[in-house]
Amino acid sequence: IVAVLAASTLWLWRVFGLSKAVSLAPSFSVLMDATGQIVILSCVVIFMSVGKRWAVGIVESRRKGSLNDEQIIQLFGNAIRATPDGMALTQKNGTFIWANEGMSKLTGYPVSEIIGADPSIFKSGKQTSQFYRRLWTTVSAGLIFKGEVINKRKDGTFYTGELTITPITDKKGKVTHFAVLERDITSRIETEESLRQGQERF
């Protein structure tokens, strides 16, 4: 590659008539004829060497700034545990196998009581059977369910949750688990209801 670049440079030099211009000065003509090739070749080698080290330096710097799979998984785990939203994993039948502190704060149940329990512990009695039937039909088919649900905390108080249930499938596409995300939107619902009632009175 170096030889080709050097030869190309010399050819371009001669094609554009630069060698004739230089030949007007005997000393420069001798330089180009005798040592010019060596000088040009040396410059090309230096350029390519520096360029290679520069490229390698960029690759190494990017590699040092990247994370391996284990570190990424750990960061995601920390983020999930720290999120204020309720998050949980269930088996296919709905039994909880994991929950974060956000779910505990949302429902009032300790994580130890949520794990192994059935989602029915949160039932408020304010949702119709059609709602739950639609929920299970959707997720059992491998589709994501999104909706608002009125649930009951351990202390008996009610809250409105924005619920998202995502099916987790195996390599064959068979549903094996569910990922649950629930966010408390009680304040938003109450504000919207107050605005609606105010508009009706107006």
PDB file of C-alpha atoms in Angstrom:
ATOM      1  CA  ILE A   1       0.000   0.000   0.000  1.00  0.00           C
ATOM      2  CA  VAL A   2       2.843   2.360   0.897  1.00  0.00           C
ATOM      3  CA  ALA A   3       4.655   1.642  -2.382  1.00  0.00           C
ATOM      4  CA  VAL A   4       1.501   2.276  -4.398  1.00  0.00           C
ATOM      5  CA  LEU A   5       0.861   5.603  -2.668  1.00  0.00           C
ATOM      6  CA  ALA A   6       4.461   6.707  -3.212  1.00  0.00           C
ATOM      7  CA  ALA A   7       4.424   5.748  -6.898  1.00  0.00           C
ATOM      8  CA  SER A   8       1.067   7.506  -7.390  1.00  0.00           C
ATOM      9  CA  THR A   9       2.423  10.670  -5.828  1.00  0.00           C
ATOM     10  CA  LEU A  10       5.460  10.688  -8.114  1.00  0.00           C
ATOM     11  CA  TRP A  11       3.277  10.039 -11.170  1.00  0.00           C
ATOM     12  CA  LEU A  12       0.987  12.949 -10.306  1.00  0.00           C
ATOM     13  CA  TRP A  13       4.045  15.118  -9.808  1.00  0.00           C
ATOM     14  CA  ARG A  14       5.243  14.400 -13.328  1.00  0.00           C
ATOM     15  CA  VAL A  15       1.786  14.547 -14.984  1.00  0.00           C
ATOM     16  CA  PHE A  16       1.075  18.067 -13.763  1.00  0.00           C
ATOM     17  CA  GLY A  17       4.469  19.286 -14.978  1.00  0.00           C
ATOM     18  CA  LEU A  18       5.823  20.063 -11.546  1.00  0.00           C
ATOM     19  CA  SER A  19       8.966  18.082 -12.248  1.00  0.00           C
ATOM     20  CA  LYS A  20       9.749  20.401 -15.213  1.00  0.00           C
ATOM     21  CA  ALA A  21       9.344  23.459 -13.073  1.00  0.00           C
ATOM     22  CA  VAL A  22      11.648  22.056 -10.455  1.00  0.00           C
ATOM     23  CA  SER A  23      14.186  21.049 -13.112  1.00  0.00           C
ATOM     24  CA  LEU A  24      14.941  24.759 -13.699  1.00  0.00           C
ATOM     25  CA  ALA A  25      16.934  24.590 -10.505  1.00  0.00           C
ATOM     26  CA  PRO A  26      19.587  21.848 -10.806  1.00  0.00           C
ATOM     27  CA  SER A  27      19.823  21.280  -7.087  1.00  0.00           C
ATOM     28  CA  PHE A  28      16.083  20.677  -6.756  1.00  0.00           C
ATOM     29  CA  SER A  29      16.105  18.465  -9.842  1.00  0.00           C
ATOM     30  CA  VAL A  30      18.778  16.285  -8.297  1.00  0.00           C
ATOM     31  CA  LEU A  31      16.807  16.208  -5.044  1.00  0.00           C
ATOM     32  CA  MET A  32      13.708  14.972  -6.813  1.00  0.00           C
ATOM     33  CA  ASP A  33      15.608  12.452  -8.907  1.00  0.00           C
ATOM     34  CA  ALA A  34      17.898  11.089  -6.238  1.00  0.00           C
ATOM     35  CA  THR A  35      16.274  11.480  -2.845  1.00  0.00           C
ATOM     36  CA  GLY A  36      12.769  12.717  -3.659  1.00  0.00           C
ATOM     37  CA  GLN A  37      11.374   9.241  -3.768  1.00  0.00           C
ATOM     38  CA  ILE A  38      12.877   8.404  -0.395  1.00  0.00           C
ATOM     39  CA  VAL A  39      11.530  11.592   1.173  1.00  0.00           C
ATOM     40  CA  ILE A  40       8.041  11.088  -0.225  1.00  0.00           C
ATOM     41  CA  LEU A  41       8.036   7.436   0.753  1.00  0.00           C
ATOM     42  CA  SER A  42       9.125   8.335   4.272  1.00  0.00           C
ATOM     43  CA  CYS A  43       6.358  10.949   4.557  1.00  0.00           C
ATOM     44  CA  VAL A  44       3.768   8.436   3.422  1.00  0.00           C
ATOM     45  CA  VAL A  45       5.012   5.863   5.937  1.00  0.00           C
ATOM     46  CA  ILE A  46       4.942   8.435   8.765  1.00  0.00           C
ATOM     47  CA  PHE A  47       1.459   9.595   7.773  1.00  0.00           C
ATOM     48  CA  MET A  48       0.100   6.064   7.703  1.00  0.00           C
ATOM     49  CA  SER A  49       1.759   5.181  11.002  1.00  0.00           C
ATOM     50  CA  VAL A  50       0.357   8.232  12.775  1.00  0.00           C
ATOM     51  CA  GLY A  51      -3.052   7.669  11.207  1.00  0.00           C
ATOM     52  CA  LYS A  52      -3.106   4.078  12.370  1.00  0.00           C
ATOM     53  CA  ARG A  53      -2.225   5.026  15.953  1.00  0.00           C
ATOM     54  CA  TRP A  54      -4.910   7.719  15.887  1.00  0.00           C
ATOM     55  CA  ALA A  55      -7.544   5.269  14.676  1.00  0.00           C
ATOM     56  CA  VAL A  56      -6.509   2.664  17.242  1.00  0.00           C
ATOM     57  CA  GLY A  57      -6.674   5.337  19.945  1.00  0.00           C
ATOM     58  CA  ILE A  58     -10.286   6.171  19.014  1.00  0.00           C
ATOM     59  CA  VAL A  59     -11.303   2.518  19.087  1.00  0.00           C
ATOM     60  CA  GLU A  60      -9.633   1.989  22.460  1.00  0.00           C
ATOM     61  CA  SER A  61     -11.238   5.087  23.961  1.00  0.00           C
ATOM     62  CA  ARG A  62     -14.671   3.957  22.823  1.00  0.00           C
ATOM     63  CA  ARG A  63     -14.009   0.473  24.134  1.00  0.00           C
ATOM     64  CA  LYS A  64     -13.009   1.825  27.546  1.00  0.00           C
ATOM     65  CA  GLY A  65     -16.200   3.873  27.722  1.00  0.00           C
ATOM     66  CA  SER A  66     -18.487   0.962  26.855  1.00  0.00           C
ATOM     67  CA  LEU A  67     -20.124  -1.440  29.283  1.00  0.00           C
ATOM     68  CA  ASN A  68     -20.262  -5.193  29.154  1.00  0.00           C
ATOM     69  CA  ASP A  69     -23.545  -7.110  29.286  1.00  0.00           C
ATOM     70  CA  GLU A  70     -23.261  -7.829  33.008  1.00  0.00           C
ATOM     71  CA  GLN A  71     -22.776  -4.148  33.856  1.00  0.00           C
ATOM     72  CA  ILE A  72     -25.710  -3.113  31.668  1.00  0.00           C
ATOM     73  CA  ILE A  73     -27.972  -5.703  33.319  1.00  0.00           C
ATOM     74  CA  GLN A  74     -26.891  -4.473  36.744  1.00  0.00           C
ATOM     75  CA  LEU A  75     -27.663  -0.852  35.826  1.00  0.00           C
ATOM     76  CA  PHE A  76     -31.085  -1.803  34.507  1.00  0.00           C
ATOM     77  CA  GLY A  77     -31.744  -3.759  37.702  1.00  0.00           C
ATOM     78  CA  ASN A  78     -30.813  -0.774  39.855  1.00  0.00           C
ATOM     79  CA  ALA A  79     -33.012   1.522  37.765  1.00  0.00           C
ATOM     80  CA  ILE A  80     -36.007  -0.820  38.036  1.00  0.00           C
ATOM     81  CA  ARG A  81     -35.625  -1.178  41.781  1.00  0.00           C
ATOM     82  CA  ALA A  82     -35.327   2.586  42.238  1.00  0.00           C
ATOM     83  CA  THR A  83     -38.260   3.658  40.065  1.00  0.00           C
ATOM     84  CA  PRO A  84     -41.247   5.046  42.018  1.00  0.00           C
ATOM     85  CA  ASP A  85     -43.684   3.187  39.757  1.00  0.00           C
ATOM     86  CA  GLY A  86     -44.885  -0.229  40.789  1.00  0.00           C
ATOM     87  CA  MET A  87     -43.189  -2.991  38.840  1.00  0.00           C
ATOM     88  CA  ALA A  88     -43.593  -6.741  39.180  1.00  0.00           C
ATOM     89  CA  LEU A  89     -43.169 -10.068  37.430  1.00  0.00           C
ATOM     90  CA  THR A  90     -45.735 -12.837  37.546  1.00  0.00           C
ATOM     91  CA  GLN A  91     -46.019 -16.392  36.387  1.00  0.00           C
ATOM     92  CA  LYS A  92     -48.428 -17.230  33.596  1.00  0.00           C
ATOM     93  CA  ASN A  93     -51.208 -17.831  36.137  1.00  0.00           C
ATOM     94  CA  GLY A  94     -50.667 -14.378  37.638  1.00  0.00           C
ATOM     95  CA  THR A  95     -48.777 -15.350  40.800  1.00  0.00           C
ATOM     96  CA  PHE A  96     -46.210 -12.711  41.716  1.00  0.00           C
ATOM     97  CA  ILE A  97     -42.592 -13.868  41.687  1.00  0.00           C
ATOM     98  CA  TRP A  98     -40.908 -10.443  42.032  1.00  0.00           C
ATOM     99  CA  ALA A  99     -41.864  -6.877  42.907  1.00  0.00           C
ATOM    100  CA  ASN A 100     -39.976  -3.651  43.492  1.00  0.00           C
ATOM    101  CA  GLU A 101     -40.326  -1.187  46.357  1.00  0.00           C
ATOM    102  CA  GLY A 102     -42.464   1.028  44.140  1.00  0.00           C
ATOM    103  CA  MET A 103     -45.154  -1.676  44.073  1.00  0.00           C
ATOM    104  CA  SER A 104     -44.937  -1.979  47.838  1.00  0.00           C
ATOM    105  CA  LYS A 105     -45.404   1.770  48.355  1.00  0.00           C
ATOM    106  CA  LEU A 106     -48.260   1.845  45.852  1.00  0.00           C
ATOM    107  CA  THR A 107     -50.254  -1.023  47.369  1.00  0.00           C
ATOM    108  CA  GLY A 108     -49.185  -0.832  51.007  1.00  0.00           C
ATOM    109  CA  TYR A 109     -48.154  -4.500  50.990  1.00  0.00           C
ATOM    110  CA  PRO A 110     -44.555  -5.440  51.858  1.00  0.00           C
ATOM    111  CA  VAL A 111     -42.676  -7.055  48.981  1.00  0.00           C
ATOM    112  CA  SER A 112     -42.541 -10.280  51.014  1.00  0.00           C
ATOM    113  CA  GLU A 113     -46.355 -10.399  51.043  1.00  0.00           C
ATOM    114  CA  ILE A 114     -46.730  -9.562  47.372  1.00  0.00           C
ATOM    115  CA  ILE A 115     -44.428 -12.377  46.213  1.00  0.00           C
ATOM    116  CA  GLY A 116     -46.398 -15.607  46.059  1.00  0.00           C
ATOM    117  CA  ALA A 117     -49.722 -13.776  46.177  1.00  0.00           C
ATOM    118  CA  ASP A 118     -52.411 -13.531  43.530  1.00  0.00           C
ATOM    119  CA  PRO A 119     -53.354 -10.178  41.905  1.00  0.00           C
ATOM    120  CA  SER A 120     -56.794 -10.564  43.451  1.00  0.00           C
ATOM    121  CA  ILE A 121     -55.385  -9.163  46.722  1.00  0.00           C
ATOM    122  CA  PHE A 122     -55.589  -5.750  45.068  1.00  0.00           C
ATOM    123  CA  LYS A 123     -59.170  -6.115  43.857  1.00  0.00           C
ATOM    124  CA  SER A 124     -61.418  -3.281  44.949  1.00  0.00           C
ATOM    125  CA  GLY A 125     -64.741  -4.673  43.805  1.00  0.00           C
ATOM    126  CA  LYS A 126     -65.205  -1.566  41.681  1.00  0.00           C
ATOM    127  CA  GLN A 127     -64.181  -3.202  38.406  1.00  0.00           C
ATOM    128  CA  THR A 128     -66.569  -5.282  36.341  1.00  0.00           C
ATOM    129  CA  SER A 129     -65.929  -8.917  35.511  1.00  0.00           C
ATOM    130  CA  GLN A 130     -65.805  -7.890  31.851  1.00  0.00           C
ATOM    131  CA  PHE A 131     -62.774  -5.739  32.611  1.00  0.00           C
ATOM    132  CA  TYR A 132     -60.777  -8.646  34.041  1.00  0.00           C
ATOM    133  CA  ARG A 133     -61.976 -10.964  31.287  1.00  0.00           C
ATOM    134  CA  ARG A 134     -60.723  -8.521  28.644  1.00  0.00           C
ATOM    135  CA  LEU A 135     -57.429  -8.141  30.512  1.00  0.00           C
ATOM    136  CA  TRP A 136     -56.681 -11.855  30.653  1.00  0.00           C
ATOM    137  CA  THR A 137     -57.869 -12.483  27.104  1.00  0.00           C
ATOM    138  CA  THR A 138     -55.501  -9.787  25.840  1.00  0.00           C
ATOM    139  CA  VAL A 139     -52.360 -10.847  27.687  1.00  0.00           C
ATOM    140  CA  SER A 140     -52.977 -14.577  27.192  1.00  0.00           C
ATOM    141  CA  ALA A 141     -52.946 -13.920  23.447  1.00  0.00           C
ATOM    142  CA  GLY A 142     -49.473 -12.392  23.791  1.00  0.00           C
ATOM    143  CA  LEU A 143     -50.684  -8.798  23.458  1.00  0.00           C
ATOM    144  CA  ILE A 144     -49.927  -5.836  25.702  1.00  0.00           C
ATOM    145  CA  PHE A 145     -52.767  -4.665  27.922  1.00  0.00           C
ATOM    146  CA  LYS A 146     -53.110  -1.009  28.882  1.00  0.00           C
ATOM    147  CA  GLY A 147     -55.893   0.402  30.983  1.00  0.00           C
ATOM    148  CA  GLU A 148     -56.963   2.171  34.161  1.00  0.00           C
ATOM    149  CA  VAL A 149     -57.940   0.103  37.180  1.00  0.00           C
ATOM    150  CA  ILE A 150     -59.281   0.948  40.622  1.00  0.00           C
ATOM    151  CA  ASN A 151     -57.382  -1.146  43.174  1.00  0.00           C
ATOM    152  CA  LYS A 152     -57.436  -1.404  46.960  1.00  0.00           C
ATOM    153  CA  ARG A 153     -54.438  -0.937  49.242  1.00  0.00           C
ATOM    154  CA  LYS A 154     -53.720  -3.073  52.275  1.00  0.00           C
ATOM    155  CA  ASP A 155     -55.214  -0.394  54.537  1.00  0.00           C
ATOM    156  CA  GLY A 156     -58.493  -0.495  52.597  1.00  0.00           C
ATOM    157  CA  THR A 157     -58.087   2.800  50.727  1.00  0.00           C
ATOM    158  CA  PHE A 158     -58.617   2.925  46.967  1.00  0.00           C
ATOM    159  CA  TYR A 159     -56.392   4.260  44.245  1.00  0.00           C
ATOM    160  CA  THR A 160     -56.572   4.475  40.471  1.00  0.00           C
ATOM    161  CA  GLY A 161     -53.673   2.844  38.685  1.00  0.00           C
ATOM    162  CA  GLU A 162     -52.526   3.197  35.101  1.00  0.00           C
ATOM    163  CA  LEU A 163     -51.807  -0.440  34.347  1.00  0.00           C
ATOM    164  CA  THR A 164     -49.592  -1.948  31.654  1.00  0.00           C
ATOM    165  CA  ILE A 165     -49.096  -5.711  31.426  1.00  0.00           C
ATOM    166  CA  THR A 166     -46.556  -7.031  28.931  1.00  0.00           C
ATOM    167  CA  PRO A 167     -46.422 -10.761  28.111  1.00  0.00           C
ATOM    168  CA  ILE A 168     -42.981 -12.394  28.172  1.00  0.00           C
ATOM    169  CA  THR A 169     -42.568 -15.233  25.685  1.00  0.00           C
ATOM    170  CA  ASP A 170     -40.020 -17.987  25.102  1.00  0.00           C
ATOM    171  CA  LYS A 171     -38.186 -18.705  21.847  1.00  0.00           C
ATOM    172  CA  LYS A 172     -41.255 -20.455  20.470  1.00  0.00           C
ATOM    173  CA  GLY A 173     -43.472 -17.453  21.170  1.00  0.00           C
ATOM    174  CA  LYS A 174     -45.278 -19.110  24.070  1.00  0.00           C
ATOM    175  CA  VAL A 175     -46.279 -16.838  26.958  1.00  0.00           C
ATOM    176  CA  THR A 176     -44.399 -17.815  30.127  1.00  0.00           C
ATOM    177  CA  HIS A 177     -44.543 -14.727  32.374  1.00  0.00           C
ATOM    178  CA  PHE A 178     -45.965 -11.232  32.604  1.00  0.00           C
ATOM    179  CA  ALA A 179     -44.260  -7.917  33.364  1.00  0.00           C
ATOM    180  CA  VAL A 180     -46.510  -5.530  35.284  1.00  0.00           C
ATOM    181  CA  LEU A 181     -46.127  -1.753  35.438  1.00  0.00           C
ATOM    182  CA  GLU A 182     -48.566   0.290  37.522  1.00  0.00           C
ATOM    183  CA  ARG A 183     -48.563   4.044  38.141  1.00  0.00           C
ATOM    184  CA  ASP A 184     -50.719   5.888  40.642  1.00  0.00           C
ATOM    185  CA  ILE A 185     -52.858   8.429  38.754  1.00  0.00           C
ATOM    186  CA  THR A 186     -55.385   9.059  41.525  1.00  0.00           C
ATOM    187  CA  SER A 187     -54.570  12.771  41.772  1.00  0.00           C
ATOM    188  CA  ARG A 188     -54.903  13.234  38.030  1.00  0.00           C
ATOM    189  CA  ILE A 189     -58.258  11.448  37.932  1.00  0.00           C
ATOM    190  CA  GLU A 190     -59.579  13.496  40.862  1.00  0.00           C
ATOM    191  CA  THR A 191     -58.479  16.740  39.196  1.00  0.00           C
ATOM    192  CA  GLU A 192     -60.130  15.770  35.925  1.00  0.00           C
ATOM    193  CA  GLU A 193     -63.333  14.842  37.761  1.00  0.00           C
ATOM    194  CA  SER A 194     -63.374  18.176  39.616  1.00  0.00           C
ATOM    195  CA  LEU A 195     -62.957  20.045  36.332  1.00  0.00           C
ATOM    196  CA  ARG A 196     -65.755  18.035  34.753  1.00  0.00           C
ATOM    197  CA  GLN A 197     -68.133  18.722  37.626  1.00  0.00           C
ATOM    198  CA  GLY A 198     -67.238  22.405  37.508  1.00  0.00           C
ATOM    199  CA  GLN A 199     -68.010  22.580  33.824  1.00  0.00           C
ATOM    200  CA  GLU A 200     -71.354  20.850  34.374  1.00  0.00           C
ATOM    201  CA  ARG A 201     -72.322  23.349  37.104  1.00  0.00           C
ATOM    202  CA  PHE A 202     -71.232  26.251  34.891  1.00  0.00           C
TER     203      PHE A 202
END
